[in-house]
Amino acid sequence: MGRGVGLWGVRPYARSMTGYEVLNVGAPDAWRSHVGGFDVFPLREGRRVVDHEMDMQYIGMTVNSLVAGEECGYWHKHSATEELYIFLAGKGQMGLNDDVVDVVAGSVVRVSPETWITWRCDPSEAKELQWICVRSGGTDLPENPTDAAVDFDRAMPW
């Protein structure tokens, strides 16, 4: 399976266009039915590795869903990758080095490189713990996007 190719060697939902791609990952309540993962970790229900389905160059992203009591099952840390976890529904905990941090819908957690991390859905939670994880690394982001070109005169398309 190469970059930009889905689990079965196809992009069933992606439509590649000049300069951008569109992929519908479905509503968060449908994420649980997807089975996905990384090459070094086992596949599991509720994980979709978006950057395996799109030609992403500088960022990675997963959409995730766990049921009550389900957990990551391992600790991990990155040497150069920073991660941002954006929680959309449910209640759970993240293990961050020696700390346990409660997370709920609306929680946003940034994880620096070299931070040990794991997570779980609270065992008493009726809702699935649903989140997006965005990964990036290698170069510092500027405070302001100074590489942007701005055109105030261009007509809006709608």
mmCIF file with all atom_site columns, C-alpha atoms in Angstrom, residues 42-136:
data_model
loop_
_atom_site.group_PDB
_atom_site.id
_atom_site.type_symbol
_atom_site.label_atom_id
_atom_site.label_alt_id
_atom_site.label_comp_id
_atom_site.label_asym_id
_atom_site.label_entity_id
_atom_site.label_seq_id
_atom_site.pdbx_PDB_ins_code
_atom_site.Cartn_x
_atom_site.Cartn_y
_atom_site.Cartn_z
_atom_site.occupancy
_atom_site.B_iso_or_equiv
_atom_site.pdbx_formal_charge
_atom_site.auth_seq_id
_atom_site.auth_comp_id
_atom_site.auth_asym_id
_atom_site.auth_atom_id
_atom_site.pdbx_PDB_model_num
ATOM 1  C CA . PRO A 1 42  ? -2.541  -3.627 14.212 1.00 0.00 ? 42  PRO A CA 1
ATOM 2  C CA . LEU A 1 43  ? -5.667  -2.651 12.348 1.00 0.00 ? 43  LEU A CA 1
ATOM 3  C CA . ARG A 1 44  ? -8.605  -1.786 14.569 1.00 0.00 ? 44  ARG A CA 1
ATOM 4  C CA . GLU A 1 45  ? -12.205 -0.684 14.339 1.00 0.00 ? 45  GLU A CA 1
ATOM 5  C CA . GLY A 1 46  ? -12.736 3.044  14.548 1.00 0.00 ? 46  GLY A CA 1
ATOM 6  C CA . ARG A 1 47  ? -9.441  4.274  13.066 1.00 0.00 ? 47  ARG A CA 1
ATOM 7  C CA . ARG A 1 48  ? -9.112  5.824  9.628  1.00 0.00 ? 48  ARG A CA 1
ATOM 8  C CA . VAL A 1 49  ? -5.707  7.070  8.504  1.00 0.00 ? 49  VAL A CA 1
ATOM 9  C CA . VAL A 1 50  ? -6.700  9.900  6.178  1.00 0.00 ? 50  VAL A CA 1
ATOM 10 C CA . ASP A 1 51  ? -3.140  10.549 4.981  1.00 0.00 ? 51  ASP A CA 1
ATOM 11 C CA . HIS A 1 52  ? -3.044  6.988  3.588  1.00 0.00 ? 52  HIS A CA 1
ATOM 12 C CA . GLU A 1 53  ? -5.983  7.911  1.357  1.00 0.00 ? 53  GLU A CA 1
ATOM 13 C CA . MET A 1 54  ? -4.855  11.347 0.218  1.00 0.00 ? 54  MET A CA 1
ATOM 14 C CA . ASP A 1 55  ? -1.593  12.727 -1.144 1.00 0.00 ? 55  ASP A CA 1
ATOM 15 C CA . MET A 1 56  ? -0.677  14.662 2.012  1.00 0.00 ? 56  MET A CA 1
ATOM 16 C CA . GLN A 1 57  ? 2.880   15.986 2.081  1.00 0.00 ? 57  GLN A CA 1
ATOM 17 C CA . TYR A 1 58  ? 3.406   17.886 5.341  1.00 0.00 ? 58  TYR A CA 1
ATOM 18 C CA . ILE A 1 59  ? 0.611   16.783 7.686  1.00 0.00 ? 59  ILE A CA 1
ATOM 19 C CA . GLY A 1 60  ? -1.039  13.556 8.716  1.00 0.00 ? 60  GLY A CA 1
ATOM 20 C CA . MET A 1 61  ? -4.515  12.988 10.074 1.00 0.00 ? 61  MET A CA 1
ATOM 21 C CA . THR A 1 62  ? -6.628  10.227 11.552 1.00 0.00 ? 62  THR A CA 1
ATOM 22 C CA . VAL A 1 63  ? -10.296 10.132 12.507 1.00 0.00 ? 63  VAL A CA 1
ATOM 23 C CA . ASN A 1 64  ? -10.982 7.880  15.479 1.00 0.00 ? 64  ASN A CA 1
ATOM 24 C CA . SER A 1 65  ? -13.730 6.323  17.566 1.00 0.00 ? 65  SER A CA 1
ATOM 25 C CA . LEU A 1 66  ? -13.552 4.165  20.707 1.00 0.00 ? 66  LEU A CA 1
ATOM 26 C CA . VAL A 1 67  ? -16.383 2.520  22.662 1.00 0.00 ? 67  VAL A CA 1
ATOM 27 C CA . ALA A 1 68  ? -16.729 2.462  26.459 1.00 0.00 ? 68  ALA A CA 1
ATOM 28 C CA . GLY A 1 69  ? -13.664 0.954  28.118 1.00 0.00 ? 69  GLY A CA 1
ATOM 29 C CA . GLU A 1 70  ? -11.715 0.569  24.870 1.00 0.00 ? 70  GLU A CA 1
ATOM 30 C CA . GLU A 1 71  ? -8.157  1.857  24.967 1.00 0.00 ? 71  GLU A CA 1
ATOM 31 C CA . CYS A 1 72  ? -5.200  2.421  22.698 1.00 0.00 ? 72  CYS A CA 1
ATOM 32 C CA . GLY A 1 73  ? -3.438  -0.646 24.091 1.00 0.00 ? 73  GLY A CA 1
ATOM 33 C CA . TYR A 1 74  ? 0.080   0.794  23.902 1.00 0.00 ? 74  TYR A CA 1
ATOM 34 C CA . TRP A 1 75  ? 2.098   3.897  24.738 1.00 0.00 ? 75  TRP A CA 1
ATOM 35 C CA . HIS A 1 76  ? 3.927   5.775  22.008 1.00 0.00 ? 76  HIS A CA 1
ATOM 36 C CA . LYS A 1 77  ? 6.017   8.888  21.458 1.00 0.00 ? 77  LYS A CA 1
ATOM 37 C CA . HIS A 1 78  ? 7.357   10.617 18.368 1.00 0.00 ? 78  HIS A CA 1
ATOM 38 C CA . SER A 1 79  ? 10.880  11.905 17.908 1.00 0.00 ? 79  SER A CA 1
ATOM 39 C CA . ALA A 1 80  ? 9.947   14.820 15.611 1.00 0.00 ? 80  ALA A CA 1
ATOM 40 C CA . THR A 1 81  ? 6.160   14.767 15.151 1.00 0.00 ? 81  THR A CA 1
ATOM 41 C CA . GLU A 1 82  ? 3.825   17.090 17.038 1.00 0.00 ? 82  GLU A CA 1
ATOM 42 C CA . GLU A 1 83  ? 0.216   15.915 17.407 1.00 0.00 ? 83  GLU A CA 1
ATOM 43 C CA . LEU A 1 84  ? -3.037  17.791 17.990 1.00 0.00 ? 84  LEU A CA 1
ATOM 44 C CA . TYR A 1 85  ? -6.021  15.848 19.347 1.00 0.00 ? 85  TYR A CA 1
ATOM 45 C CA . ILE A 1 86  ? -9.435  17.465 18.799 1.00 0.00 ? 86  ILE A CA 1
ATOM 46 C CA . PHE A 1 87  ? -12.224 15.686 20.715 1.00 0.00 ? 87  PHE A CA 1
ATOM 47 C CA . LEU A 1 88  ? -15.702 15.846 19.203 1.00 0.00 ? 88  LEU A CA 1
ATOM 48 C CA . ALA A 1 89  ? -17.836 13.540 21.388 1.00 0.00 ? 89  ALA A CA 1
ATOM 49 C CA . GLY A 1 90  ? -17.711 11.287 24.420 1.00 0.00 ? 90  GLY A CA 1
ATOM 50 C CA . LYS A 1 91  ? -15.528 11.267 27.505 1.00 0.00 ? 91  LYS A CA 1
ATOM 51 C CA . GLY A 1 92  ? -12.144 9.677  28.097 1.00 0.00 ? 92  GLY A CA 1
ATOM 52 C CA . GLN A 1 93  ? -8.635  10.045 29.402 1.00 0.00 ? 93  GLN A CA 1
ATOM 53 C CA . MET A 1 94  ? -5.213  10.560 27.880 1.00 0.00 ? 94  MET A CA 1
ATOM 54 C CA . GLY A 1 95  ? -2.037  9.338  29.516 1.00 0.00 ? 95  GLY A CA 1
ATOM 55 C CA . LEU A 1 96  ? 0.641   11.987 28.916 1.00 0.00 ? 96  LEU A CA 1
ATOM 56 C CA . ASN A 1 97  ? 3.999   10.994 30.414 1.00 0.00 ? 97  ASN A CA 1
ATOM 57 C CA . ASP A 1 98  ? 3.113   10.524 34.123 1.00 0.00 ? 98  ASP A CA 1
ATOM 58 C CA . ASP A 1 99  ? -0.186  12.467 33.976 1.00 0.00 ? 99  ASP A CA 1
ATOM 59 C CA . VAL A 1 100 ? -3.765  11.408 33.263 1.00 0.00 ? 100 VAL A CA 1
ATOM 60 C CA . VAL A 1 101 ? -5.821  14.154 31.582 1.00 0.00 ? 101 VAL A CA 1
ATOM 61 C CA . ASP A 1 102 ? -9.616  13.963 31.253 1.00 0.00 ? 102 ASP A CA 1
ATOM 62 C CA . VAL A 1 103 ? -10.960 14.803 27.786 1.00 0.00 ? 103 VAL A CA 1
ATOM 63 C CA . VAL A 1 104 ? -14.503 15.562 26.608 1.00 0.00 ? 104 VAL A CA 1
ATOM 64 C CA . ALA A 1 105 ? -16.120 17.028 23.496 1.00 0.00 ? 105 ALA A CA 1
ATOM 65 C CA . GLY A 1 106 ? -14.381 20.347 22.853 1.00 0.00 ? 106 GLY A CA 1
ATOM 66 C CA . SER A 1 107 ? -11.051 19.369 24.436 1.00 0.00 ? 107 SER A CA 1
ATOM 67 C CA . VAL A 1 108 ? -7.989  20.122 22.302 1.00 0.00 ? 108 VAL A CA 1
ATOM 68 C CA . VAL A 1 109 ? -4.694  18.558 23.409 1.00 0.00 ? 109 VAL A CA 1
ATOM 69 C CA . ARG A 1 110 ? -1.304  19.370 21.846 1.00 0.00 ? 110 ARG A CA 1
ATOM 70 C CA . VAL A 1 111 ? 1.385   16.734 22.307 1.00 0.00 ? 111 VAL A CA 1
ATOM 71 C CA . SER A 1 112 ? 5.051   17.667 21.797 1.00 0.00 ? 112 SER A CA 1
ATOM 72 C CA . PRO A 1 113 ? 7.637   15.294 20.369 1.00 0.00 ? 113 PRO A CA 1
ATOM 73 C CA . GLU A 1 114 ? 9.190   12.974 22.991 1.00 0.00 ? 114 GLU A CA 1
ATOM 74 C CA . THR A 1 115 ? 5.983   12.948 25.088 1.00 0.00 ? 115 THR A CA 1
ATOM 75 C CA . TRP A 1 116 ? 4.703   9.462  25.934 1.00 0.00 ? 116 TRP A CA 1
ATOM 76 C CA . ILE A 1 117 ? 0.997   9.152  25.101 1.00 0.00 ? 117 ILE A CA 1
ATOM 77 C CA . THR A 1 118 ? -1.921  6.723  25.295 1.00 0.00 ? 118 THR A CA 1
ATOM 78 C CA . TRP A 1 119 ? -5.720  7.115  25.533 1.00 0.00 ? 119 TRP A CA 1
ATOM 79 C CA . ARG A 1 120 ? -8.991  5.403  26.388 1.00 0.00 ? 120 ARG A CA 1
ATOM 80 C CA . CYS A 1 121 ? -12.743 5.896  26.355 1.00 0.00 ? 121 CYS A CA 1
ATOM 81 C CA . ASP A 1 122 ? -14.166 6.139  29.876 1.00 0.00 ? 122 ASP A CA 1
ATOM 82 C CA . PRO A 1 123 ? -15.609 2.714  30.849 1.00 0.00 ? 123 PRO A CA 1
ATOM 83 C CA . SER A 1 124 ? -18.881 4.315  32.009 1.00 0.00 ? 124 SER A CA 1
ATOM 84 C CA . GLU A 1 125 ? -19.320 6.498  28.898 1.00 0.00 ? 125 GLU A CA 1
ATOM 85 C CA . ALA A 1 126 ? -22.461 5.846  26.841 1.00 0.00 ? 126 ALA A CA 1
ATOM 86 C CA . LYS A 1 127 ? -21.164 7.766  23.806 1.00 0.00 ? 127 LYS A CA 1
ATOM 87 C CA . GLU A 1 128 ? -18.217 6.807  21.638 1.00 0.00 ? 128 GLU A CA 1
ATOM 88 C CA . LEU A 1 129 ? -15.072 8.854  22.228 1.00 0.00 ? 129 LEU A CA 1
ATOM 89 C CA . GLN A 1 130 ? -14.572 10.507 18.824 1.00 0.00 ? 130 GLN A CA 1
ATOM 90 C CA . TRP A 1 131 ? -11.601 12.631 17.846 1.00 0.00 ? 131 TRP A CA 1
ATOM 91 C CA . ILE A 1 132 ? -9.402  13.891 15.059 1.00 0.00 ? 132 ILE A CA 1
ATOM 92 C CA . CYS A 1 133 ? -5.625  13.644 15.386 1.00 0.00 ? 133 CYS A CA 1
ATOM 93 C CA . VAL A 1 134 ? -3.522  15.967 13.228 1.00 0.00 ? 134 VAL A CA 1
ATOM 94 C CA . ARG A 1 135 ? 0.207   15.203 12.947 1.00 0.00 ? 135 ARG A CA 1
ATOM 95 C CA . SER A 1 136 ? 2.973   17.443 11.652 1.00 0.00 ? 136 SER A CA 1
#
